């Protein structure tokens, strides 16, 4: 139980490493209010040595705050982590509260944080051969279960689009075997995804078979995928587009349409998220431990789980900072 994160502060070309058991899901909100508060928040967490690095299984969020060059590298959250248009708006608004700073999303998660400070990323990666299901580009049973969109160019005159369930890695880690498994009967010559679901997809990939080119984008953090695909797709040109879903629109030349983005609705959703008052996760932890104890089960709680360090800004201060950021966004 927890939402674990590593947080780093870079000063004078060296870094301090911190651990939080609870902040991964709230990190975008915790760090939004500017570098001074962010430093204070990070320093409230548990300072650890290099043995405190999390790996790509346990690290659900993290950040590097580089005071030397004014750069913030961040990932985490809940909706913001999986919704690219919402995250783009979040970063755009955050640039107003972090004036003069470069803000970058860590698409590779904990591996990106490790690489940034010179810690060997191999030590935080647990990537191995996945147990892959049989490959099929059939749509999911329900339309709103679509999470991935695949587009495949078979020749200069033939391209099909496939709405899929599951994440991109479930398909791409099969390597070129996927090409031989494509059933064209499942493909669409044109696809308006809004006819399938309201939410934005989590990822997509485009295969150009004649050119042996693969490009892909993804909302969620995926550690070490690019290097795996280089090994799985020998002789192919592999292009990771990170969150640039428009790359697939360009490759499909207008035959694929994503759901329209309502900017005002996104902004209202983001404001609610940022002003949401934090809850104490220890209350739920103690409640669960009590219930298990009543059932006669022995409960041991990690000392790390008992540490919840957060010094939230008052609602009035948050509203003032946010109002200033919104004014800067509209100007």
mmCIF file of C-alpha atoms in Angstrom:
data_model
loop_
_atom_site.group_PDB
_atom_site.id
_atom_site.type_symbol
_atom_site.label_atom_id
_atom_site.label_comp_id
_atom_site.label_asym_id
_atom_site.label_seq_id
_atom_site.Cartn_x
_atom_site.Cartn_y
_atom_site.Cartn_z
ATOM 1 C CA UNK A 1 0.000 0.000 0.000
ATOM 2 C CA UNK A 2 1.468 3.329 -1.033
ATOM 3 C CA UNK A 3 2.439 5.552 -3.911
ATOM 4 C CA UNK A 4 6.226 5.517 -3.825
ATOM 5 C CA UNK A 5 8.434 8.195 -5.320
ATOM 6 C CA UNK A 6 12.059 9.258 -5.492
ATOM 7 C CA UNK A 7 12.678 13.001 -5.339
ATOM 8 C CA UNK A 8 16.028 14.633 -6.063
ATOM 9 C CA UNK A 9 17.497 18.094 -5.554
ATOM 10 C CA UNK A 10 20.567 19.020 -7.592
ATOM 11 C CA UNK A 11 22.888 21.630 -6.076
ATOM 12 C CA UNK A 12 26.433 22.460 -7.115
ATOM 13 C CA UNK A 13 26.532 19.503 -9.532
ATOM 14 C CA UNK A 14 25.665 16.929 -6.877
ATOM 15 C CA UNK A 15 22.321 15.535 -5.839
ATOM 16 C CA UNK A 16 20.405 14.686 -2.703
ATOM 17 C CA UNK A 17 18.039 11.712 -2.908
ATOM 18 C CA UNK A 18 14.754 11.538 -1.017
ATOM 19 C CA UNK A 19 12.068 8.888 -0.649
ATOM 20 C CA UNK A 20 8.341 9.340 -0.161
ATOM 21 C CA UNK A 21 5.977 6.464 0.439
ATOM 22 C CA UNK A 22 2.851 8.451 -0.388
ATOM 23 C CA UNK A 23 3.306 11.324 -2.840
ATOM 24 C CA UNK A 24 3.522 9.710 -6.312
ATOM 25 C CA UNK A 25 -0.182 10.168 -7.027
ATOM 26 C CA UNK A 26 -0.266 13.753 -5.758
ATOM 27 C CA UNK A 27 3.151 14.891 -7.005
ATOM 28 C CA UNK A 28 1.979 17.127 -9.873
ATOM 29 C CA UNK A 29 -0.198 19.002 -7.377
ATOM 30 C CA UNK A 30 2.469 19.011 -4.652
ATOM 31 C CA UNK A 31 5.103 20.619 -6.872
ATOM 32 C CA UNK A 32 2.911 22.940 -8.923
ATOM 33 C CA UNK A 33 3.184 26.018 -6.704
ATOM 34 C CA UNK A 34 6.730 27.057 -7.548
ATOM 35 C CA UNK A 35 10.350 26.076 -6.905
ATOM 36 C CA UNK A 36 10.620 27.510 -3.376
ATOM 37 C CA UNK A 37 7.709 25.488 -2.061
ATOM 38 C CA UNK A 38 8.832 22.446 -4.076
ATOM 39 C CA UNK A 39 12.260 22.488 -2.408
ATOM 40 C CA UNK A 40 10.575 22.743 0.991
ATOM 41 C CA UNK A 41 8.241 19.857 0.146
ATOM 42 C CA UNK A 42 11.057 17.588 -1.039
ATOM 43 C CA UNK A 43 13.200 18.326 2.000
ATOM 44 C CA UNK A 44 10.318 17.226 4.237
ATOM 45 C CA UNK A 45 10.618 13.712 2.803
ATOM 46 C CA UNK A 46 13.007 10.970 3.954
ATOM 47 C CA UNK A 47 16.583 11.601 2.854
ATOM 48 C CA UNK A 48 18.272 8.369 1.711
ATOM 49 C CA UNK A 49 21.569 7.175 0.272
ATOM 50 C CA UNK A 50 21.909 5.369 -3.065
ATOM 51 C CA UNK A 51 20.355 2.238 -1.565
ATOM 52 C CA UNK A 52 17.129 4.251 -1.495
ATOM 53 C CA UNK A 53 16.725 4.317 -5.279
ATOM 54 C CA UNK A 54 13.460 2.705 -6.379
ATOM 55 C CA UNK A 55 13.221 0.570 -9.511
ATOM 56 C CA UNK A 56 10.782 0.823 -12.394
ATOM 57 C CA UNK A 57 8.326 -1.514 -10.663
ATOM 58 C CA UNK A 58 8.028 0.400 -7.397
ATOM 59 C CA UNK A 59 8.579 3.991 -8.516
ATOM 60 C CA UNK A 60 5.151 5.395 -9.385
ATOM 61 C CA UNK A 61 6.329 8.978 -9.515
ATOM 62 C CA UNK A 62 9.377 11.141 -9.090
ATOM 63 C CA UNK A 63 11.119 14.410 -9.805
ATOM 64 C CA UNK A 64 14.510 16.021 -10.214
ATOM 65 C CA UNK A 65 14.699 19.674 -9.215
ATOM 66 C CA UNK A 66 17.936 21.061 -10.627
ATOM 67 C CA UNK A 67 18.722 24.342 -8.896
ATOM 68 C CA UNK A 68 21.918 24.787 -10.914
ATOM 69 C CA UNK A 69 20.265 25.238 -14.303
ATOM 70 C CA UNK A 70 16.624 25.751 -13.237
ATOM 71 C CA UNK A 71 15.188 22.577 -14.702
ATOM 72 C CA UNK A 72 12.422 20.328 -13.341
ATOM 73 C CA UNK A 73 12.003 16.746 -14.530
ATOM 74 C CA UNK A 74 8.775 15.192 -13.244
ATOM 75 C CA UNK A 75 6.302 12.330 -13.599
ATOM 76 C CA UNK A 76 3.473 10.926 -11.514
ATOM 77 C CA UNK A 77 -0.106 11.755 -10.659
ATOM 78 C CA UNK A 78 -3.306 10.022 -11.625
ATOM 79 C CA UNK A 79 -5.307 11.738 -14.406
ATOM 80 C CA UNK A 80 -2.343 13.889 -15.447
ATOM 81 C CA UNK A 81 -0.162 10.815 -15.888
ATOM 82 C CA UNK A 82 -2.553 9.181 -18.371
ATOM 83 C CA UNK A 83 -4.221 12.117 -20.143
ATOM 84 C CA UNK A 84 -1.909 13.846 -22.624
ATOM 85 C CA UNK A 85 -4.078 16.924 -23.387
ATOM 86 C CA UNK A 86 -4.628 17.481 -19.653
ATOM 87 C CA UNK A 87 -0.915 17.083 -18.956
ATOM 88 C CA UNK A 88 0.044 19.472 -21.751
ATOM 89 C CA UNK A 89 -2.236 22.097 -20.219
ATOM 90 C CA UNK A 90 -0.826 21.381 -16.754
ATOM 91 C CA UNK A 91 2.764 21.945 -17.912
ATOM 92 C CA UNK A 92 1.741 25.069 -19.805
ATOM 93 C CA UNK A 93 0.113 26.488 -16.661
ATOM 94 C CA UNK A 94 2.976 25.326 -14.432
ATOM 95 C CA UNK A 95 5.408 27.345 -16.557
ATOM 96 C CA UNK A 96 3.729 30.421 -15.050
ATOM 97 C CA UNK A 97 4.381 29.372 -11.454
ATOM 98 C CA UNK A 98 7.899 28.196 -12.334
ATOM 99 C CA UNK A 99 8.836 31.296 -14.294
ATOM 100 C CA UNK A 100 12.287 30.999 -15.856
ATOM 101 C CA UNK A 101 12.447 27.214 -15.373
ATOM 102 C CA UNK A 102 12.441 24.447 -17.963
ATOM 103 C CA UNK A 103 9.821 21.818 -17.157
ATOM 104 C CA UNK A 104 10.058 18.388 -18.749
ATOM 105 C CA UNK A 105 7.961 15.256 -18.364
ATOM 106 C CA UNK A 106 9.971 12.106 -17.601
ATOM 107 C CA UNK A 107 8.524 9.699 -20.172
ATOM 108 C CA UNK A 108 10.947 6.982 -19.103
ATOM 109 C CA UNK A 109 10.071 7.323 -15.430
ATOM 110 C CA UNK A 110 12.687 6.498 -12.824
ATOM 111 C CA UNK A 111 15.205 5.605 -15.560
ATOM 112 C CA UNK A 112 15.092 9.190 -16.828
ATOM 113 C CA UNK A 113 15.657 10.543 -13.327
ATOM 114 C CA UNK A 114 18.618 8.229 -12.780
ATOM 115 C CA UNK A 115 20.190 9.102 -16.144
ATOM 116 C CA UNK A 116 19.775 12.800 -15.451
ATOM 117 C CA UNK A 117 21.961 12.697 -12.335
ATOM 118 C CA UNK A 118 24.432 10.147 -13.696
ATOM 119 C CA UNK A 119 23.206 7.148 -11.739
ATOM 120 C CA UNK A 120 23.332 3.975 -13.905
ATOM 121 C CA UNK A 121 19.819 3.474 -15.192
ATOM 122 C CA UNK A 122 20.462 -0.256 -15.489
ATOM 123 C CA UNK A 123 20.275 -0.360 -11.690
ATOM 124 C CA UNK A 124 16.673 0.886 -11.693
ATOM 125 C CA UNK A 125 15.420 -1.136 -14.668
ATOM 126 C CA UNK A 126 13.933 -4.593 -14.198
ATOM 127 C CA UNK A 127 13.120 -5.097 -17.867
ATOM 128 C CA UNK A 128 13.128 -8.719 -18.963
ATOM 129 C CA UNK A 129 11.334 -10.917 -21.443
ATOM 130 C CA UNK A 130 7.635 -10.368 -20.973
ATOM 131 C CA UNK A 131 5.063 -13.121 -21.043
ATOM 132 C CA UNK A 132 3.227 -11.980 -24.128
ATOM 133 C CA UNK A 133 -0.216 -13.092 -25.160
ATOM 134 C CA UNK A 134 -0.867 -14.255 -28.693
ATOM 135 C CA UNK A 135 -0.939 -11.312 -31.055
ATOM 136 C CA UNK A 136 -4.144 -10.141 -32.715
ATOM 137 C CA UNK A 137 -5.241 -6.719 -33.947
ATOM 138 C CA UNK A 138 -8.907 -7.331 -33.191
ATOM 139 C CA UNK A 139 -10.869 -4.551 -31.461
ATOM 140 C CA UNK A 140 -11.892 -5.019 -27.810
ATOM 141 C CA UNK A 141 -15.325 -6.366 -26.916
ATOM 142 C CA UNK A 142 -16.591 -2.918 -25.908
ATOM 143 C CA UNK A 143 -15.850 0.234 -27.869
ATOM 144 C CA UNK A 144 -14.910 2.289 -24.820
ATOM 145 C CA UNK A 145 -12.243 -0.275 -23.928
ATOM 146 C CA UNK A 146 -10.044 1.063 -26.733
ATOM 147 C CA UNK A 147 -6.713 2.253 -25.294
ATOM 148 C CA UNK A 148 -4.397 2.023 -28.312
ATOM 149 C CA UNK A 149 -4.737 2.944 -31.976
ATOM 150 C CA UNK A 150 -2.609 1.153 -34.560
ATOM 151 C CA UNK A 151 -2.198 2.279 -38.148
ATOM 152 C CA UNK A 152 -0.509 0.104 -40.749
ATOM 153 C CA UNK A 153 0.636 1.077 -44.230
ATOM 154 C CA UNK A 154 0.838 -2.050 -46.361
ATOM 155 C CA UNK A 155 1.706 -0.290 -49.625
ATOM 156 C CA UNK A 156 1.604 3.130 -51.232
ATOM 157 C CA UNK A 157 -2.124 2.680 -51.821
ATOM 158 C CA UNK A 158 -3.261 0.699 -48.802
ATOM 159 C CA UNK A 159 -3.437 1.663 -45.159
ATOM 160 C CA UNK A 160 -5.718 0.404 -42.382
ATOM 161 C CA UNK A 161 -6.415 1.611 -38.839
ATOM 162 C CA UNK A 162 -7.042 -0.725 -35.887
ATOM 163 C CA UNK A 163 -8.663 0.285 -32.566
ATOM 164 C CA UNK A 164 -7.163 -1.915 -29.848
ATOM 165 C CA UNK A 165 -7.367 -2.703 -26.167
ATOM 166 C CA UNK A 166 -4.271 -2.811 -23.965
ATOM 167 C CA UNK A 167 -1.059 -0.825 -24.130
ATOM 168 C CA UNK A 168 1.335 -0.388 -27.041
ATOM 169 C CA UNK A 169 3.994 -2.608 -25.486
ATOM 170 C CA UNK A 170 1.617 -5.598 -25.568
ATOM 171 C CA UNK A 171 1.813 -5.428 -29.357
ATOM 172 C CA UNK A 172 5.217 -3.970 -30.172
ATOM 173 C CA UNK A 173 7.262 -6.339 -28.026
ATOM 174 C CA UNK A 174 6.269 -9.153 -30.393
ATOM 175 C CA UNK A 175 8.563 -7.614 -32.987
ATOM 176 C CA UNK A 176 7.957 -7.991 -36.739
ATOM 177 C CA UNK A 177 5.934 -11.129 -36.019
ATOM 178 C CA UNK A 178 3.018 -8.734 -35.624
ATOM 179 C CA UNK A 179 3.123 -7.999 -39.363
ATOM 180 C CA UNK A 180 2.425 -11.617 -40.254
ATOM 181 C CA UNK A 181 -0.447 -11.793 -37.742
ATOM 182 C CA UNK A 182 -2.460 -8.854 -39.049
ATOM 183 C CA UNK A 183 -5.992 -9.744 -40.122
ATOM 184 C CA UNK A 184 -7.046 -6.935 -42.460
ATOM 185 C CA UNK A 185 -10.700 -7.725 -41.780
ATOM 186 C CA UNK A 186 -10.351 -5.934 -38.440
ATOM 187 C CA UNK A 187 -8.982 -2.739 -40.019
ATOM 188 C CA UNK A 188 -10.760 0.473 -40.993
ATOM 189 C CA UNK A 189 -9.875 2.675 -43.935
ATOM 190 C CA UNK A 190 -10.942 5.710 -41.859
ATOM 191 C CA UNK A 191 -11.483 5.940 -38.117
ATOM 192 C CA UNK A 192 -13.039 8.711 -36.002
ATOM 193 C CA UNK A 193 -12.198 7.604 -32.490
ATOM 194 C CA UNK A 194 -14.911 9.835 -31.007
ATOM 195 C CA UNK A 195 -17.405 7.291 -32.358
ATOM 196 C CA UNK A 196 -15.795 4.716 -30.083
ATOM 197 C CA UNK A 197 -15.011 6.590 -26.863
ATOM 198 C CA UNK A 198 -14.916 10.050 -25.315
ATOM 199 C CA UNK A 199 -11.576 9.744 -23.554
ATOM 200 C CA UNK A 200 -8.251 10.211 -25.267
ATOM 201 C CA UNK A 201 -6.355 6.982 -26.037
ATOM 202 C CA UNK A 202 -3.319 5.991 -23.980
ATOM 203 C CA UNK A 203 -1.050 5.366 -26.954
ATOM 204 C CA UNK A 204 -0.675 4.519 -30.579
ATOM 205 C CA UNK A 205 1.741 3.176 -33.154
ATOM 206 C CA UNK A 206 2.212 3.389 -36.909
ATOM 207 C CA UNK A 207 3.811 0.660 -39.009
ATOM 208 C CA UNK A 208 5.058 1.503 -42.477
ATOM 209 C CA UNK A 209 5.814 -1.973 -43.811
ATOM 210 C CA UNK A 210 7.410 -0.985 -47.167
ATOM 211 C CA UNK A 211 9.710 1.521 -45.427
ATOM 212 C CA UNK A 212 10.289 -0.750 -42.390
ATOM 213 C CA UNK A 213 9.498 2.165 -40.125
ATOM 214 C CA UNK A 214 7.845 2.029 -36.701
ATOM 215 C CA UNK A 215 6.805 5.084 -34.724
ATOM 216 C CA UNK A 216 4.909 5.115 -31.460
ATOM 217 C CA UNK A 217 3.638 7.487 -28.779
ATOM 218 C CA UNK A 218 2.351 6.908 -25.272
ATOM 219 C CA UNK A 219 0.723 8.736 -22.399
ATOM 220 C CA UNK A 220 1.938 6.596 -19.536
ATOM 221 C CA UNK A 221 5.509 6.228 -18.356
ATOM 222 C CA UNK A 222 7.244 3.246 -19.975
ATOM 223 C CA UNK A 223 10.798 2.541 -18.867
ATOM 224 C CA UNK A 224 13.324 1.038 -21.253
ATOM 225 C CA UNK A 225 10.899 0.360 -24.110
ATOM 226 C CA UNK A 226 12.947 1.993 -26.865
ATOM 227 C CA UNK A 227 16.024 -0.168 -26.263
ATOM 228 C CA UNK A 228 13.842 -3.283 -26.128
ATOM 229 C CA UNK A 229 12.238 -2.419 -29.450
ATOM 230 C CA UNK A 230 15.600 -1.832 -31.067
ATOM 231 C CA UNK A 231 16.449 -5.430 -30.190
ATOM 232 C CA UNK A 232 13.045 -6.803 -31.177
ATOM 233 C CA UNK A 233 12.853 -4.981 -34.535
ATOM 234 C CA UNK A 234 16.273 -5.421 -36.210
ATOM 235 C CA UNK A 235 16.570 -3.543 -39.487
ATOM 236 C CA UNK A 236 13.611 -1.270 -38.685
ATOM 237 C CA UNK A 237 13.709 2.477 -38.148
ATOM 238 C CA UNK A 238 12.282 2.961 -34.614
ATOM 239 C CA UNK A 239 10.942 6.379 -33.623
ATOM 240 C CA UNK A 240 9.608 7.156 -30.150
ATOM 241 C CA UNK A 241 7.354 10.202 -30.327
ATOM 242 C CA UNK A 242 6.701 10.332 -26.566
ATOM 243 C CA UNK A 243 3.379 12.221 -26.189
ATOM 244 C CA UNK A 244 3.305 13.616 -29.734
ATOM 245 C CA UNK A 245 0.124 11.878 -30.857
ATOM 246 C CA UNK A 246 -0.077 14.326 -33.769
ATOM 247 C CA UNK A 247 2.736 12.334 -35.390
ATOM 248 C CA UNK A 248 0.277 9.518 -36.004
ATOM 249 C CA UNK A 249 -2.220 11.970 -37.463
ATOM 250 C CA UNK A 250 0.423 13.106 -39.924
ATOM 251 C CA UNK A 251 1.326 9.529 -40.825
ATOM 252 C CA UNK A 252 -2.324 8.630 -41.442
ATOM 253 C CA UNK A 253 -2.898 11.763 -43.560
ATOM 254 C CA UNK A 254 -6.298 12.680 -42.152
ATOM 255 C CA UNK A 255 -7.752 9.158 -42.119
ATOM 256 C CA UNK A 256 -7.490 8.964 -38.308
ATOM 257 C CA UNK A 257 -9.260 11.427 -36.013
ATOM 258 C CA UNK A 258 -8.825 11.627 -32.251
ATOM 259 C CA UNK A 259 -11.585 12.913 -29.941
ATOM 260 C CA UNK A 260 -11.822 16.691 -29.910
ATOM 261 C CA UNK A 261 -10.140 18.425 -26.986
ATOM 262 C CA UNK A 262 -12.355 20.842 -25.047
ATOM 263 C CA UNK A 263 -9.859 23.342 -23.675
ATOM 264 C CA UNK A 264 -12.255 25.021 -21.244
ATOM 265 C CA UNK A 265 -13.420 21.711 -19.839
ATOM 266 C CA UNK A 266 -9.820 20.581 -19.386
ATOM 267 C CA UNK A 267 -8.959 23.808 -17.587
ATOM 268 C CA UNK A 268 -11.888 23.442 -15.202
ATOM 269 C CA UNK A 269 -10.860 19.847 -14.482
ATOM 270 C CA UNK A 270 -7.270 20.914 -13.856
ATOM 271 C CA UNK A 271 -8.283 23.709 -11.471
ATOM 272 C CA UNK A 272 -10.354 21.280 -9.401
ATOM 273 C CA UNK A 273 -7.416 18.871 -9.280
ATOM 274 C CA UNK A 274 -4.917 21.519 -8.200
ATOM 275 C CA UNK A 275 -7.124 22.950 -5.456
ATOM 276 C CA UNK A 276 -8.152 19.574 -4.099
ATOM 277 C CA UNK A 277 -7.313 19.392 -0.403
ATOM 278 C CA UNK A 278 -4.903 16.556 0.412
ATOM 279 C CA UNK A 279 -6.017 13.717 2.656
ATOM 280 C CA UNK A 280 -3.821 11.853 5.109
ATOM 281 C CA UNK A 281 -3.176 8.321 3.729
ATOM 282 C CA UNK A 282 -2.215 7.111 7.190
ATOM 283 C CA UNK A 283 -5.870 7.221 8.204
ATOM 284 C CA UNK A 284 -6.732 4.584 5.591
ATOM 285 C CA UNK A 285 -3.639 2.565 6.528
ATOM 286 C CA UNK A 286 -4.527 2.477 10.225
ATOM 287 C CA UNK A 287 -8.137 1.598 9.397
ATOM 288 C CA UNK A 288 -7.029 -1.329 7.237
ATOM 289 C CA UNK A 289 -4.589 -2.537 9.892
ATOM 290 C CA UNK A 290 -7.304 -2.363 12.530
ATOM 291 C CA UNK A 291 -9.757 -4.371 10.428
ATOM 292 C CA UNK A 292 -7.163 -7.036 9.645
ATOM 293 C CA UNK A 293 -6.270 -7.198 13.320
ATOM 294 C CA UNK A 294 -9.916 -7.766 14.199
ATOM 295 C CA UNK A 295 -9.862 -10.735 11.834
ATOM 296 C CA UNK A 296 -6.990 -12.195 13.810
ATOM 297 C CA UNK A 297 -4.342 -11.403 11.207
ATOM 298 C CA UNK A 298 -0.909 -10.178 12.215
ATOM 299 C CA UNK A 299 -0.159 -6.795 10.705
ATOM 300 C CA UNK A 300 3.303 -5.273 10.398
ATOM 301 C CA UNK A 301 3.614 -1.772 8.975
ATOM 302 C CA UNK A 302 6.829 -0.577 7.376
ATOM 303 C CA UNK A 303 8.379 2.443 9.129
ATOM 304 C CA UNK A 304 8.513 4.147 5.720
ATOM 305 C CA UNK A 305 4.746 3.826 5.413
ATOM 306 C CA UNK A 306 4.309 5.656 8.717
ATOM 307 C CA UNK A 307 6.113 8.707 7.387
ATOM 308 C CA UNK A 308 3.765 11.163 5.705
ATOM 309 C CA UNK A 309 5.392 14.576 5.494
ATOM 310 C CA UNK A 310 3.409 17.294 3.817
ATOM 311 C CA UNK A 311 3.158 20.964 4.662
ATOM 312 C CA UNK A 312 0.305 22.053 2.438
ATOM 313 C CA UNK A 313 -0.216 25.634 1.447
ATOM 314 C CA UNK A 314 -3.416 27.234 2.627
ATOM 315 C CA UNK A 315 -6.306 27.264 0.201
ATOM 316 C CA UNK A 316 -6.082 31.066 0.049
ATOM 317 C CA UNK A 317 -2.413 30.992 -0.977
ATOM 318 C CA UNK A 318 -3.085 28.326 -3.600
ATOM 319 C CA UNK A 319 -5.948 30.324 -5.060
ATOM 320 C CA UNK A 320 -3.764 33.428 -5.230
ATOM 321 C CA UNK A 321 -0.920 31.590 -6.991
ATOM 322 C CA UNK A 322 -3.340 29.859 -9.351
ATOM 323 C CA UNK A 323 -5.149 33.107 -10.208
ATOM 324 C CA UNK A 324 -1.827 34.700 -11.148
ATOM 325 C CA UNK A 325 -0.904 31.689 -13.309
ATOM 326 C CA UNK A 326 -4.269 31.736 -15.064
ATOM 327 C CA UNK A 327 -3.883 35.421 -15.776
ATOM 328 C CA UNK A 328 -0.485 34.765 -17.299
ATOM 329 C CA UNK A 329 -1.921 31.884 -19.341
ATOM 330 C CA UNK A 330 -4.601 34.057 -20.904
ATOM 331 C CA UNK A 331 -2.317 37.010 -21.648
#
